[in-house]
Amino acid sequence: VRVAILVSGRGSNMAALIDAAAEPDFPAEIVAVISNRPNAGALAIAERAGIATAVVDHKAFPSREAFDAELDRALRGFAPDVVCLAGFMRILTDGFIAGWAGRMINIHPALLPSFKGLDTHARALEAGVKLHGCTVHVVTPEMDSGPIIAQAAVPVLDGDDEDTLAARVLAAEHRLYPRALRLWATGAARLADGRVITESAEA
Ligand code: GRF
């Protein structure tokens, strides 16, 4: 299974996927990392790991449609079976998403359907929830709303601030995303009637 990763920033989730895929028994190969930001830290990490990289700078395009068309062209050049969004901070057009329907997955730093969108950790603290976490889901046109593949919960502790909570969730993300990609890549987790069913608890 060929996997491309879309990133915008530091790339710690991307790095977790690259590390997992380096294991001989992992069912997927990371074939490319594409960033919409030329200076994303993720690019240097990917290059060091010997993975092909590309930049499609959103600032160079007059519209979301034009950017997405070029992103699509760049992606298809690597012929991925699965596309992983890992801290990719652009809203994608419905047309682009439709072209990758059922093949694009995302990690979101909250237990969906709670706290869609940005600033999830601040909003979790504000809400006073005692459990928070992260979700890997299939990407559909409605943001952060696609079928859930896997989730991991972490406690919210008294005295947490945004940074301590974010760090605890991020560590969980780094464990969850490789596990979810493994499930998705093997077909152990798959779409059925608009939800994800999982054949075995652990693949
Ligand atoms: C992660 O928390 C991810 O869930 C969110 O953005 C952050 C990206 O971090 N969408 P990194 O670039 O993977 O380090």
mmCIF file with all atom_site columns, C-alpha atoms and ligand atoms in Angstrom:
data_model
loop_
_atom_site.group_PDB
_atom_site.id
_atom_site.type_symbol
_atom_site.label_atom_id
_atom_site.label_alt_id
_atom_site.label_comp_id
_atom_site.label_asym_id
_atom_site.label_entity_id
_atom_site.label_seq_id
_atom_site.pdbx_PDB_ins_code
_atom_site.Cartn_x
_atom_site.Cartn_y
_atom_site.Cartn_z
_atom_site.occupancy
_atom_site.B_iso_or_equiv
_atom_site.pdbx_formal_charge
_atom_site.auth_seq_id
_atom_site.auth_comp_id
_atom_site.auth_asym_id
_atom_site.auth_atom_id
_atom_site.pdbx_PDB_model_num
ATOM   1   C CA . VAL A 1 1   ? 0.000   0.000  0.000  1.00 0.00 ? 1   VAL A CA 1
ATOM   2   C CA . ARG A 1 2   ? 1.478   3.315  -1.134 1.00 0.00 ? 2   ARG A CA 1
ATOM   3   C CA . VAL A 1 3   ? 0.926   6.216  1.263  1.00 0.00 ? 3   VAL A CA 1
ATOM   4   C CA . ALA A 1 4   ? 1.415   9.941  0.687  1.00 0.00 ? 4   ALA A CA 1
ATOM   5   C CA . ILE A 1 5   ? 1.356   12.360 3.621  1.00 0.00 ? 5   ILE A CA 1
ATOM   6   C CA . LEU A 1 6   ? 0.162   15.967 3.437  1.00 0.00 ? 6   LEU A CA 1
ATOM   7   C CA . VAL A 1 7   ? 1.685   18.329 6.000  1.00 0.00 ? 7   VAL A CA 1
ATOM   8   C CA . SER A 1 8   ? 1.902   22.013 6.853  1.00 0.00 ? 8   SER A CA 1
ATOM   9   C CA . GLY A 1 9   ? 4.133   22.223 9.900  1.00 0.00 ? 9   GLY A CA 1
ATOM   10  C CA . ARG A 1 10  ? 6.532   20.489 12.247 1.00 0.00 ? 10  ARG A CA 1
ATOM   11  C CA . GLY A 1 11  ? 5.566   16.983 11.149 1.00 0.00 ? 11  GLY A CA 1
ATOM   12  C CA . SER A 1 12  ? 5.705   14.958 14.345 1.00 0.00 ? 12  SER A CA 1
ATOM   13  C CA . ASN A 1 13  ? 2.751   12.798 13.267 1.00 0.00 ? 13  ASN A CA 1
ATOM   14  C CA . MET A 1 14  ? 4.335   12.372 9.851  1.00 0.00 ? 14  MET A CA 1
ATOM   15  C CA . ALA A 1 15  ? 7.538   11.270 11.598 1.00 0.00 ? 15  ALA A CA 1
ATOM   16  C CA . ALA A 1 16  ? 5.573   8.724  13.646 1.00 0.00 ? 16  ALA A CA 1
ATOM   17  C CA . LEU A 1 17  ? 4.122   7.297  10.421 1.00 0.00 ? 17  LEU A CA 1
ATOM   18  C CA . ILE A 1 18  ? 7.545   7.213  8.743  1.00 0.00 ? 18  ILE A CA 1
ATOM   19  C CA . ASP A 1 19  ? 9.063   5.429  11.751 1.00 0.00 ? 19  ASP A CA 1
ATOM   20  C CA . ALA A 1 20  ? 6.241   2.883  11.852 1.00 0.00 ? 20  ALA A CA 1
ATOM   21  C CA . ALA A 1 21  ? 6.473   2.253  8.117  1.00 0.00 ? 21  ALA A CA 1
ATOM   22  C CA . ALA A 1 22  ? 10.198  1.577  8.461  1.00 0.00 ? 22  ALA A CA 1
ATOM   23  C CA . GLU A 1 23  ? 9.351   -1.589 10.400 1.00 0.00 ? 23  GLU A CA 1
ATOM   24  C CA . PRO A 1 24  ? 9.579   -4.609 8.109  1.00 0.00 ? 24  PRO A CA 1
ATOM   25  C CA . ASP A 1 25  ? 6.093   -5.911 8.933  1.00 0.00 ? 25  ASP A CA 1
ATOM   26  C CA . PHE A 1 26  ? 4.286   -2.597 8.384  1.00 0.00 ? 26  PHE A CA 1
ATOM   27  C CA . PRO A 1 27  ? 1.685   -2.963 5.616  1.00 0.00 ? 27  PRO A CA 1
ATOM   28  C CA . ALA A 1 28  ? 2.309   0.441  4.012  1.00 0.00 ? 28  ALA A CA 1
ATOM   29  C CA . GLU A 1 29  ? 5.162   2.372  2.455  1.00 0.00 ? 29  GLU A CA 1
ATOM   30  C CA . ILE A 1 30  ? 5.452   6.165  2.710  1.00 0.00 ? 30  ILE A CA 1
ATOM   31  C CA . VAL A 1 31  ? 6.141   7.225  -0.880 1.00 0.00 ? 31  VAL A CA 1
ATOM   32  C CA . ALA A 1 32  ? 5.868   11.006 -0.590 1.00 0.00 ? 32  ALA A CA 1
ATOM   33  C CA . VAL A 1 33  ? 5.417   13.964 1.718  1.00 0.00 ? 33  VAL A CA 1
ATOM   34  C CA . ILE A 1 34  ? 3.812   17.085 0.274  1.00 0.00 ? 34  ILE A CA 1
ATOM   35  C CA . SER A 1 35  ? 3.672   20.414 2.103  1.00 0.00 ? 35  SER A CA 1
ATOM   36  C CA . ASN A 1 36  ? 1.724   23.557 1.318  1.00 0.00 ? 36  ASN A CA 1
ATOM   37  C CA . ARG A 1 37  ? 4.365   25.531 3.227  1.00 0.00 ? 37  ARG A CA 1
ATOM   38  C CA . PRO A 1 38  ? 7.883   25.664 1.749  1.00 0.00 ? 38  PRO A CA 1
ATOM   39  C CA . ASN A 1 39  ? 9.475   26.075 5.195  1.00 0.00 ? 39  ASN A CA 1
ATOM   40  C CA . ALA A 1 40  ? 7.590   23.309 7.018  1.00 0.00 ? 40  ALA A CA 1
ATOM   41  C CA . GLY A 1 41  ? 9.874   21.459 9.415  1.00 0.00 ? 41  GLY A CA 1
ATOM   42  C CA . ALA A 1 42  ? 8.279   18.236 8.220  1.00 0.00 ? 42  ALA A CA 1
ATOM   43  C CA . LEU A 1 43  ? 10.066  18.518 4.854  1.00 0.00 ? 43  LEU A CA 1
ATOM   44  C CA . ALA A 1 44  ? 13.559  18.301 6.377  1.00 0.00 ? 44  ALA A CA 1
ATOM   45  C CA . ILE A 1 45  ? 12.558  15.301 8.482  1.00 0.00 ? 45  ILE A CA 1
ATOM   46  C CA . ALA A 1 46  ? 11.135  13.510 5.440  1.00 0.00 ? 46  ALA A CA 1
ATOM   47  C CA . GLU A 1 47  ? 14.212  14.280 3.345  1.00 0.00 ? 47  GLU A CA 1
ATOM   48  C CA . ARG A 1 48  ? 16.470  12.918 6.067  1.00 0.00 ? 48  ARG A CA 1
ATOM   49  C CA . ALA A 1 49  ? 14.400  9.739  6.016  1.00 0.00 ? 49  ALA A CA 1
ATOM   50  C CA . GLY A 1 50  ? 14.991  9.476  2.268  1.00 0.00 ? 50  GLY A CA 1
ATOM   51  C CA . ILE A 1 51  ? 11.382  10.127 1.314  1.00 0.00 ? 51  ILE A CA 1
ATOM   52  C CA . ALA A 1 52  ? 10.405  12.089 -1.785 1.00 0.00 ? 52  ALA A CA 1
ATOM   53  C CA . THR A 1 53  ? 9.047   15.537 -0.959 1.00 0.00 ? 53  THR A CA 1
ATOM   54  C CA . ALA A 1 54  ? 7.167   18.195 -2.861 1.00 0.00 ? 54  ALA A CA 1
ATOM   55  C CA . VAL A 1 55  ? 5.876   21.674 -2.093 1.00 0.00 ? 55  VAL A CA 1
ATOM   56  C CA . VAL A 1 56  ? 2.643   23.068 -3.437 1.00 0.00 ? 56  VAL A CA 1
ATOM   57  C CA . ASP A 1 57  ? 2.618   26.573 -1.978 1.00 0.00 ? 57  ASP A CA 1
ATOM   58  C CA . HIS A 1 58  ? -0.966  27.713 -1.545 1.00 0.00 ? 58  HIS A CA 1
ATOM   59  C CA . LYS A 1 59  ? 0.184   31.336 -1.739 1.00 0.00 ? 59  LYS A CA 1
ATOM   60  C CA . ALA A 1 60  ? 1.092   30.830 -5.392 1.00 0.00 ? 60  ALA A CA 1
ATOM   61  C CA . PHE A 1 61  ? -2.504  30.087 -6.419 1.00 0.00 ? 61  PHE A CA 1
ATOM   62  C CA . PRO A 1 62  ? -5.380  32.502 -6.941 1.00 0.00 ? 62  PRO A CA 1
ATOM   63  C CA . SER A 1 63  ? -8.078  30.221 -5.519 1.00 0.00 ? 63  SER A CA 1
ATOM   64  C CA . ARG A 1 64  ? -8.658  27.096 -3.470 1.00 0.00 ? 64  ARG A CA 1
ATOM   65  C CA . GLU A 1 65  ? -9.713  25.324 -6.660 1.00 0.00 ? 65  GLU A CA 1
ATOM   66  C CA . ALA A 1 66  ? -6.456  26.195 -8.416 1.00 0.00 ? 66  ALA A CA 1
ATOM   67  C CA . PHE A 1 67  ? -4.382  25.133 -5.384 1.00 0.00 ? 67  PHE A CA 1
ATOM   68  C CA . ASP A 1 68  ? -6.304  21.870 -5.016 1.00 0.00 ? 68  ASP A CA 1
ATOM   69  C CA . ALA A 1 69  ? -5.920  21.092 -8.721 1.00 0.00 ? 69  ALA A CA 1
ATOM   70  C CA . GLU A 1 70  ? -2.147  21.377 -8.446 1.00 0.00 ? 70  GLU A CA 1
ATOM   71  C CA . LEU A 1 71  ? -2.081  19.461 -5.159 1.00 0.00 ? 71  LEU A CA 1
ATOM   72  C CA . ASP A 1 72  ? -4.097  16.713 -6.818 1.00 0.00 ? 72  ASP A CA 1
ATOM   73  C CA . ARG A 1 73  ? -1.717  16.619 -9.774 1.00 0.00 ? 73  ARG A CA 1
ATOM   74  C CA . ALA A 1 74  ? 1.320   16.443 -7.476 1.00 0.00 ? 74  ALA A CA 1
ATOM   75  C CA . LEU A 1 75  ? -0.263  13.698 -5.374 1.00 0.00 ? 75  LEU A CA 1
ATOM   76  C CA . ARG A 1 76  ? -1.255  11.590 -8.374 1.00 0.00 ? 76  ARG A CA 1
ATOM   77  C CA . GLY A 1 77  ? 2.337   11.735 -9.559 1.00 0.00 ? 77  GLY A CA 1
ATOM   78  C CA . PHE A 1 78  ? 3.204   9.520  -6.591 1.00 0.00 ? 78  PHE A CA 1
ATOM   79  C CA . ALA A 1 79  ? 0.261   7.163  -7.221 1.00 0.00 ? 79  ALA A CA 1
ATOM   80  C CA . PRO A 1 80  ? -0.717  6.731  -3.573 1.00 0.00 ? 80  PRO A CA 1
ATOM   81  C CA . ASP A 1 81  ? -3.375  4.271  -2.478 1.00 0.00 ? 81  ASP A CA 1
ATOM   82  C CA . VAL A 1 82  ? -3.913  6.178  0.759  1.00 0.00 ? 82  VAL A CA 1
ATOM   83  C CA . VAL A 1 83  ? -3.397  9.850  1.610  1.00 0.00 ? 83  VAL A CA 1
ATOM   84  C CA . CYS A 1 84  ? -2.741  10.779 5.250  1.00 0.00 ? 84  CYS A CA 1
ATOM   85  C CA . LEU A 1 85  ? -3.327  14.333 6.415  1.00 0.00 ? 85  LEU A CA 1
ATOM   86  C CA . ALA A 1 86  ? -0.919  15.039 9.272  1.00 0.00 ? 86  ALA A CA 1
ATOM   87  C CA . GLY A 1 87  ? -1.206  18.587 10.514 1.00 0.00 ? 87  GLY A CA 1
ATOM   88  C CA . PHE A 1 88  ? -2.293  19.743 7.055  1.00 0.00 ? 88  PHE A CA 1
ATOM   89  C CA . MET A 1 89  ? -3.830  23.128 7.745  1.00 0.00 ? 89  MET A CA 1
ATOM   90  C CA . ARG A 1 90  ? -5.731  23.929 4.548  1.00 0.00 ? 90  ARG A CA 1
ATOM   91  C CA . ILE A 1 91  ? -9.424  23.381 3.984  1.00 0.00 ? 91  ILE A CA 1
ATOM   92  C CA . LEU A 1 92  ? -9.792  21.172 0.921  1.00 0.00 ? 92  LEU A CA 1
ATOM   93  C CA . THR A 1 93  ? -12.497 21.674 -1.698 1.00 0.00 ? 93  THR A CA 1
ATOM   94  C CA . ASP A 1 94  ? -15.320 19.165 -2.026 1.00 0.00 ? 94  ASP A CA 1
ATOM   95  C CA . GLY A 1 95  ? -14.120 18.325 -5.532 1.00 0.00 ? 95  GLY A CA 1
ATOM   96  C CA . PHE A 1 96  ? -10.633 17.457 -4.352 1.00 0.00 ? 96  PHE A CA 1
ATOM   97  C CA . ILE A 1 97  ? -11.986 15.350 -1.495 1.00 0.00 ? 97  ILE A CA 1
ATOM   98  C CA . ALA A 1 98  ? -14.366 13.539 -3.840 1.00 0.00 ? 98  ALA A CA 1
ATOM   99  C CA . GLY A 1 99  ? -11.398 12.488 -5.962 1.00 0.00 ? 99  GLY A CA 1
ATOM   100 C CA . TRP A 1 100 ? -9.886  10.701 -2.943 1.00 0.00 ? 100 TRP A CA 1
ATOM   101 C CA . ALA A 1 101 ? -13.116 9.449  -1.401 1.00 0.00 ? 101 ALA A CA 1
ATOM   102 C CA . GLY A 1 102 ? -12.460 6.578  0.978  1.00 0.00 ? 102 GLY A CA 1
ATOM   103 C CA . ARG A 1 103 ? -8.707  6.885  0.466  1.00 0.00 ? 103 ARG A CA 1
ATOM   104 C CA . MET A 1 104 ? -7.867  9.978  2.537  1.00 0.00 ? 104 MET A CA 1
ATOM   105 C CA . ILE A 1 105 ? -7.594  9.928  6.344  1.00 0.00 ? 105 ILE A CA 1
ATOM   106 C CA . ASN A 1 106 ? -6.864  12.629 8.940  1.00 0.00 ? 106 ASN A CA 1
ATOM   107 C CA . ILE A 1 107 ? -5.808  12.901 12.560 1.00 0.00 ? 107 ILE A CA 1
ATOM   108 C CA . HIS A 1 108 ? -7.663  15.385 14.719 1.00 0.00 ? 108 HIS A CA 1
ATOM   109 C CA . PRO A 1 109 ? -6.528  16.350 18.233 1.00 0.00 ? 109 PRO A CA 1
ATOM   110 C CA . ALA A 1 110 ? -9.831  15.720 20.028 1.00 0.00 ? 110 ALA A CA 1
ATOM   111 C CA . LEU A 1 111 ? -12.327 12.953 20.649 1.00 0.00 ? 111 LEU A CA 1
ATOM   112 C CA . LEU A 1 112 ? -14.684 13.639 17.755 1.00 0.00 ? 112 LEU A CA 1
ATOM   113 C CA . PRO A 1 113 ? -17.454 14.603 17.409 1.00 0.00 ? 113 PRO A CA 1
ATOM   114 C CA . SER A 1 114 ? -16.433 16.911 20.271 1.00 0.00 ? 114 SER A CA 1
ATOM   115 C CA . PHE A 1 115 ? -14.213 19.885 19.474 1.00 0.00 ? 115 PHE A CA 1
ATOM   116 C CA . LYS A 1 116 ? -14.098 19.937 15.693 1.00 0.00 ? 116 LYS A CA 1
ATOM   117 C CA . GLY A 1 117 ? -11.913 22.666 14.209 1.00 0.00 ? 117 GLY A CA 1
ATOM   118 C CA . LEU A 1 118 ? -9.062  24.590 15.804 1.00 0.00 ? 118 LEU A CA 1
ATOM   119 C CA . ASP A 1 119 ? -7.896  25.232 19.405 1.00 0.00 ? 119 ASP A CA 1
ATOM   120 C CA . THR A 1 120 ? -9.210  21.904 20.613 1.00 0.00 ? 120 THR A CA 1
ATOM   121 C CA . HIS A 1 121 ? -7.117  21.788 23.793 1.00 0.00 ? 121 HIS A CA 1
ATOM   122 C CA . ALA A 1 122 ? -8.161  25.244 25.012 1.00 0.00 ? 122 ALA A CA 1
ATOM   123 C CA . ARG A 1 123 ? -11.784 24.389 24.328 1.00 0.00 ? 123 ARG A CA 1
ATOM   124 C CA . ALA A 1 124 ? -11.517 21.047 26.136 1.00 0.00 ? 124 ALA A CA 1
ATOM   125 C CA . LEU A 1 125 ? -10.082 22.816 29.192 1.00 0.00 ? 125 LEU A CA 1
ATOM   126 C CA . GLU A 1 126 ? -12.789 25.464 28.979 1.00 0.00 ? 126 GLU A CA 1
ATOM   127 C CA . ALA A 1 127 ? -15.490 22.775 28.831 1.00 0.00 ? 127 ALA A CA 1
ATOM   128 C CA . GLY A 1 128 ? -14.041 20.998 31.862 1.00 0.00 ? 128 GLY A CA 1
ATOM   129 C CA . VAL A 1 129 ? -14.010 17.560 30.223 1.00 0.00 ? 129 VAL A CA 1
ATOM   130 C CA . LYS A 1 130 ? -12.110 14.892 32.144 1.00 0.00 ? 130 LYS A CA 1
ATOM   131 C CA . LEU A 1 131 ? -11.230 12.861 29.052 1.00 0.00 ? 131 LEU A CA 1
ATOM   132 C CA . HIS A 1 132 ? -9.729  14.283 25.882 1.00 0.00 ? 132 HIS A CA 1
ATOM   133 C CA . GLY A 1 133 ? -7.778  12.664 23.098 1.00 0.00 ? 133 GLY A CA 1
ATOM   134 C CA . CYS A 1 134 ? -7.424  12.204 19.389 1.00 0.00 ? 134 CYS A CA 1
ATOM   135 C CA . THR A 1 135 ? -9.253  10.683 16.441 1.00 0.00 ? 135 THR A CA 1
ATOM   136 C CA . VAL A 1 136 ? -8.227  9.260  13.082 1.00 0.00 ? 136 VAL A CA 1
ATOM   137 C CA . HIS A 1 137 ? -11.089 9.486  10.612 1.00 0.00 ? 137 HIS A CA 1
ATOM   138 C CA . VAL A 1 138 ? -11.894 9.193  6.942  1.00 0.00 ? 138 VAL A CA 1
ATOM   139 C CA . VAL A 1 139 ? -11.952 12.604 5.250  1.00 0.00 ? 139 VAL A CA 1
ATOM   140 C CA . THR A 1 140 ? -15.325 13.709 3.913  1.00 0.00 ? 140 THR A CA 1
ATOM   141 C CA . PRO A 1 141 ? -16.386 17.156 2.687  1.00 0.00 ? 141 PRO A CA 1
ATOM   142 C CA . GLU A 1 142 ? -17.698 18.242 6.076  1.00 0.00 ? 142 GLU A CA 1
ATOM   143 C CA . MET A 1 143 ? -14.628 19.081 8.170  1.00 0.00 ? 143 MET A CA 1
ATOM   144 C CA . ASP A 1 144 ? -13.694 16.687 11.012 1.00 0.00 ? 144 ASP A CA 1
ATOM   145 C CA . SER A 1 145 ? -16.918 14.733 10.478 1.00 0.00 ? 145 SER A CA 1
ATOM   146 C CA . GLY A 1 146 ? -15.964 11.636 8.492  1.00 0.00 ? 146 GLY A CA 1
ATOM   147 C CA . PRO A 1 147 ? -16.304 8.050  9.703  1.00 0.00 ? 147 PRO A CA 1
ATOM   148 C CA . ILE A 1 148 ? -14.091 7.333  12.719 1.00 0.00 ? 148 ILE A CA 1
ATOM   149 C CA . ILE A 1 149 ? -11.356 4.721  12.284 1.00 0.00 ? 149 ILE A CA 1
ATOM   150 C CA . ALA A 1 150 ? -9.775  4.836  15.755 1.00 0.00 ? 150 ALA A CA 1
ATOM   151 C CA . GLN A 1 151 ? -9.545  7.019  18.843 1.00 0.00 ? 151 GLN A CA 1
ATOM   152 C CA . ALA A 1 152 ? -7.322  7.313  21.892 1.00 0.00 ? 152 ALA A CA 1
ATOM   153 C CA . ALA A 1 153 ? -8.295  9.009  25.143 1.00 0.00 ? 153 ALA A CA 1
ATOM   154 C CA . VAL A 1 154 ? -6.083  10.760 27.664 1.00 0.00 ? 154 VAL A CA 1
ATOM   155 C CA . PRO A 1 155 ? -7.038  12.161 31.067 1.00 0.00 ? 155 PRO A CA 1
ATOM   156 C CA . VAL A 1 156 ? -7.371  15.883 31.624 1.00 0.00 ? 156 VAL A CA 1
ATOM   157 C CA . LEU A 1 157 ? -5.565  16.535 34.901 1.00 0.00 ? 157 LEU A CA 1
ATOM   158 C CA . ASP A 1 158 ? -6.142  19.277 37.445 1.00 0.00 ? 158 ASP A CA 1
ATOM   159 C CA . GLY A 1 159 ? -3.601  21.966 36.748 1.00 0.00 ? 159 GLY A CA 1
ATOM   160 C CA . ASP A 1 160 ? -3.299  21.169 33.050 1.00 0.00 ? 160 ASP A CA 1
ATOM   161 C CA . ASP A 1 161 ? -2.805  24.093 30.729 1.00 0.00 ? 161 ASP A CA 1
ATOM   162 C CA . GLU A 1 162 ? -3.047  24.073 26.959 1.00 0.00 ? 162 GLU A CA 1
ATOM   163 C CA . ASP A 1 163 ? 0.602   23.032 26.607 1.00 0.00 ? 163 ASP A CA 1
ATOM   164 C CA . THR A 1 164 ? 0.597   20.134 29.065 1.00 0.00 ? 164 THR A CA 1
ATOM   165 C CA . LEU A 1 165 ? -2.665  18.825 27.659 1.00 0.00 ? 165 LEU A CA 1
ATOM   166 C CA . ALA A 1 166 ? -1.468  19.229 24.057 1.00 0.00 ? 166 ALA A CA 1
ATOM   167 C CA . ALA A 1 167 ? 1.710   17.298 24.864 1.00 0.00 ? 167 ALA A CA 1
ATOM   168 C CA . ARG A 1 168 ? -0.267  14.424 26.410 1.00 0.00 ? 168 ARG A CA 1
ATOM   169 C CA . VAL A 1 169 ? -2.608  14.268 23.410 1.00 0.00 ? 169 VAL A CA 1
ATOM   170 C CA . LEU A 1 170 ? 0.286   14.516 20.938 1.00 0.00 ? 170 LEU A CA 1
ATOM   171 C CA . ALA A 1 171 ? 2.006   11.505 22.498 1.00 0.00 ? 171 ALA A CA 1
ATOM   172 C CA . ALA A 1 172 ? -1.262  9.604  22.053 1.00 0.00 ? 172 ALA A CA 1
ATOM   173 C CA . GLU A 1 173 ? -1.495  10.806 18.429 1.00 0.00 ? 173 GLU A CA 1
ATOM   174 C CA . HIS A 1 174 ? 1.928   9.369  17.700 1.00 0.00 ? 174 HIS A CA 1
ATOM   175 C CA . ARG A 1 175 ? 0.761   5.942  18.901 1.00 0.00 ? 175 ARG A CA 1
ATOM   176 C CA . LEU A 1 176 ? -2.699  6.138  17.352 1.00 0.00 ? 176 LEU A CA 1
ATOM   177 C CA . TYR A 1 177 ? -1.931  7.251  13.799 1.00 0.00 ? 177 TYR A CA 1
ATOM   178 C CA . PRO A 1 178 ? 0.388   4.339  12.904 1.00 0.00 ? 178 PRO A CA 1
ATOM   179 C CA . ARG A 1 179 ? -2.090  1.891  14.454 1.00 0.00 ? 179 ARG A CA 1
ATOM   180 C CA . ALA A 1 180 ? -4.993  3.414  12.497 1.00 0.00 ? 180 ALA A CA 1
ATOM   181 C CA . LEU A 1 181 ? -3.018  3.466  9.238  1.00 0.00 ? 181 LEU A CA 1
ATOM   182 C CA . ARG A 1 182 ? -2.144  -0.191 9.753  1.00 0.00 ? 182 ARG A CA 1
ATOM   183 C CA . LEU A 1 183 ? -5.826  -1.034 10.217 1.00 0.00 ? 183 LEU A CA 1
ATOM   184 C CA . TRP A 1 184 ? -6.832  1.028  7.188  1.00 0.00 ? 184 TRP A CA 1
ATOM   185 C CA . ALA A 1 185 ? -4.028  -0.200 4.923  1.00 0.00 ? 185 ALA A CA 1
ATOM   186 C CA . THR A 1 186 ? -4.689  -3.867 5.655  1.00 0.00 ? 186 THR A CA 1
ATOM   187 C CA . GLY A 1 187 ? -8.443  -3.474 5.233  1.00 0.00 ? 187 GLY A CA 1
ATOM   188 C CA . ALA A 1 188 ? -8.964  -4.623 8.826  1.00 0.00 ? 188 ALA A CA 1
ATOM   189 C CA . ALA A 1 189 ? -10.823 -1.325 9.218  1.00 0.00 ? 189 ALA A CA 1
ATOM   190 C CA . ARG A 1 190 ? -13.068 -0.439 6.313  1.00 0.00 ? 190 ARG A CA 1
ATOM   191 C CA . LEU A 1 191 ? -16.150 1.519  5.357  1.00 0.00 ? 191 LEU A CA 1
ATOM   192 C CA . ALA A 1 192 ? -19.512 -0.192 5.646  1.00 0.00 ? 192 ALA A CA 1
ATOM   193 C CA . ASP A 1 193 ? -22.725 1.809  5.408  1.00 0.00 ? 193 ASP A CA 1
ATOM   194 C CA . GLY A 1 194 ? -20.997 5.093  6.164  1.00 0.00 ? 194 GLY A CA 1
ATOM   195 C CA . ARG A 1 195 ? -19.195 3.852  9.271  1.00 0.00 ? 195 ARG A CA 1
ATOM   196 C CA . VAL A 1 196 ? -15.907 2.120  9.821  1.00 0.00 ? 196 VAL A CA 1
ATOM   197 C CA . ILE A 1 197 ? -16.053 -1.466 10.958 1.00 0.00 ? 197 ILE A CA 1
ATOM   198 C CA . THR A 1 198 ? -12.937 -3.147 12.322 1.00 0.00 ? 198 THR A CA 1
ATOM   199 C CA . GLU A 1 199 ? -12.405 -6.853 11.905 1.00 0.00 ? 199 GLU A CA 1
ATOM   200 C CA . SER A 1 200 ? -10.059 -7.366 14.813 1.00 0.00 ? 200 SER A CA 1
ATOM   201 C CA . ALA A 1 201 ? -9.383  -5.031 17.707 1.00 0.00 ? 201 ALA A CA 1
ATOM   202 C CA . GLU A 1 202 ? -5.690  -4.988 16.837 1.00 0.00 ? 202 GLU A CA 1
ATOM   203 C CA . ALA A 1 203 ? -4.163  -5.709 13.459 1.00 0.00 ? 203 ALA A CA 1
HETATM 204 C C1 . GRF B 2 .   ? -1.497  17.614 15.513 1.00 0.00 ? 1   GRF B C1 1
HETATM 205 O O1 . GRF B 2 .   ? -1.961  17.868 16.815 1.00 0.00 ? 1   GRF B O1 1
HETATM 206 C C2 . GRF B 2 .   ? -2.615  17.185 14.624 1.00 0.00 ? 1   GRF B C2 1
HETATM 207 O O2 . GRF B 2 .   ? -3.572  16.395 15.264 1.00 0.00 ? 1   GRF B O2 1
HETATM 208 C C3 . GRF B 2 .   ? -3.226  18.521 14.266 1.00 0.00 ? 1   GRF B C3 1
HETATM 209 O O3 . GRF B 2 .   ? -2.133  19.372 14.083 1.00 0.00 ? 1   GRF B O3 1
HETATM 210 C C4 . GRF B 2 .   ? -1.029  18.904 14.846 1.00 0.00 ? 1   GRF B C4 1
HETATM 211 C C5 . GRF B 2 .   ? 0.098   18.666 13.890 1.00 0.00 ? 1   GRF B C5 1
HETATM 212 O O4 . GRF B 2 .   ? 1.304   18.372 14.553 1.00 0.00 ? 1   GRF B O4 1
HETATM 213 N N1 . GRF B 2 .   ? -4.098  18.399 13.123 1.00 0.00 ? 1   GRF B N1 1
HETATM 214 P P1 . GRF B 2 .   ? 2.500   17.712 13.758 1.00 0.00 ? 1   GRF B P1 1
HETATM 215 O O5 . GRF B 2 .   ? 2.798   18.588 12.561 1.00 0.00 ? 1   GRF B O5 1
HETATM 216 O O6 . GRF B 2 .   ? 2.080   16.330 13.353 1.00 0.00 ? 1   GRF B O6 1
HETATM 217 O O7 . GRF B 2 .   ? 3.646   17.684 14.721 1.00 0.00 ? 1   GRF B O7 1
#
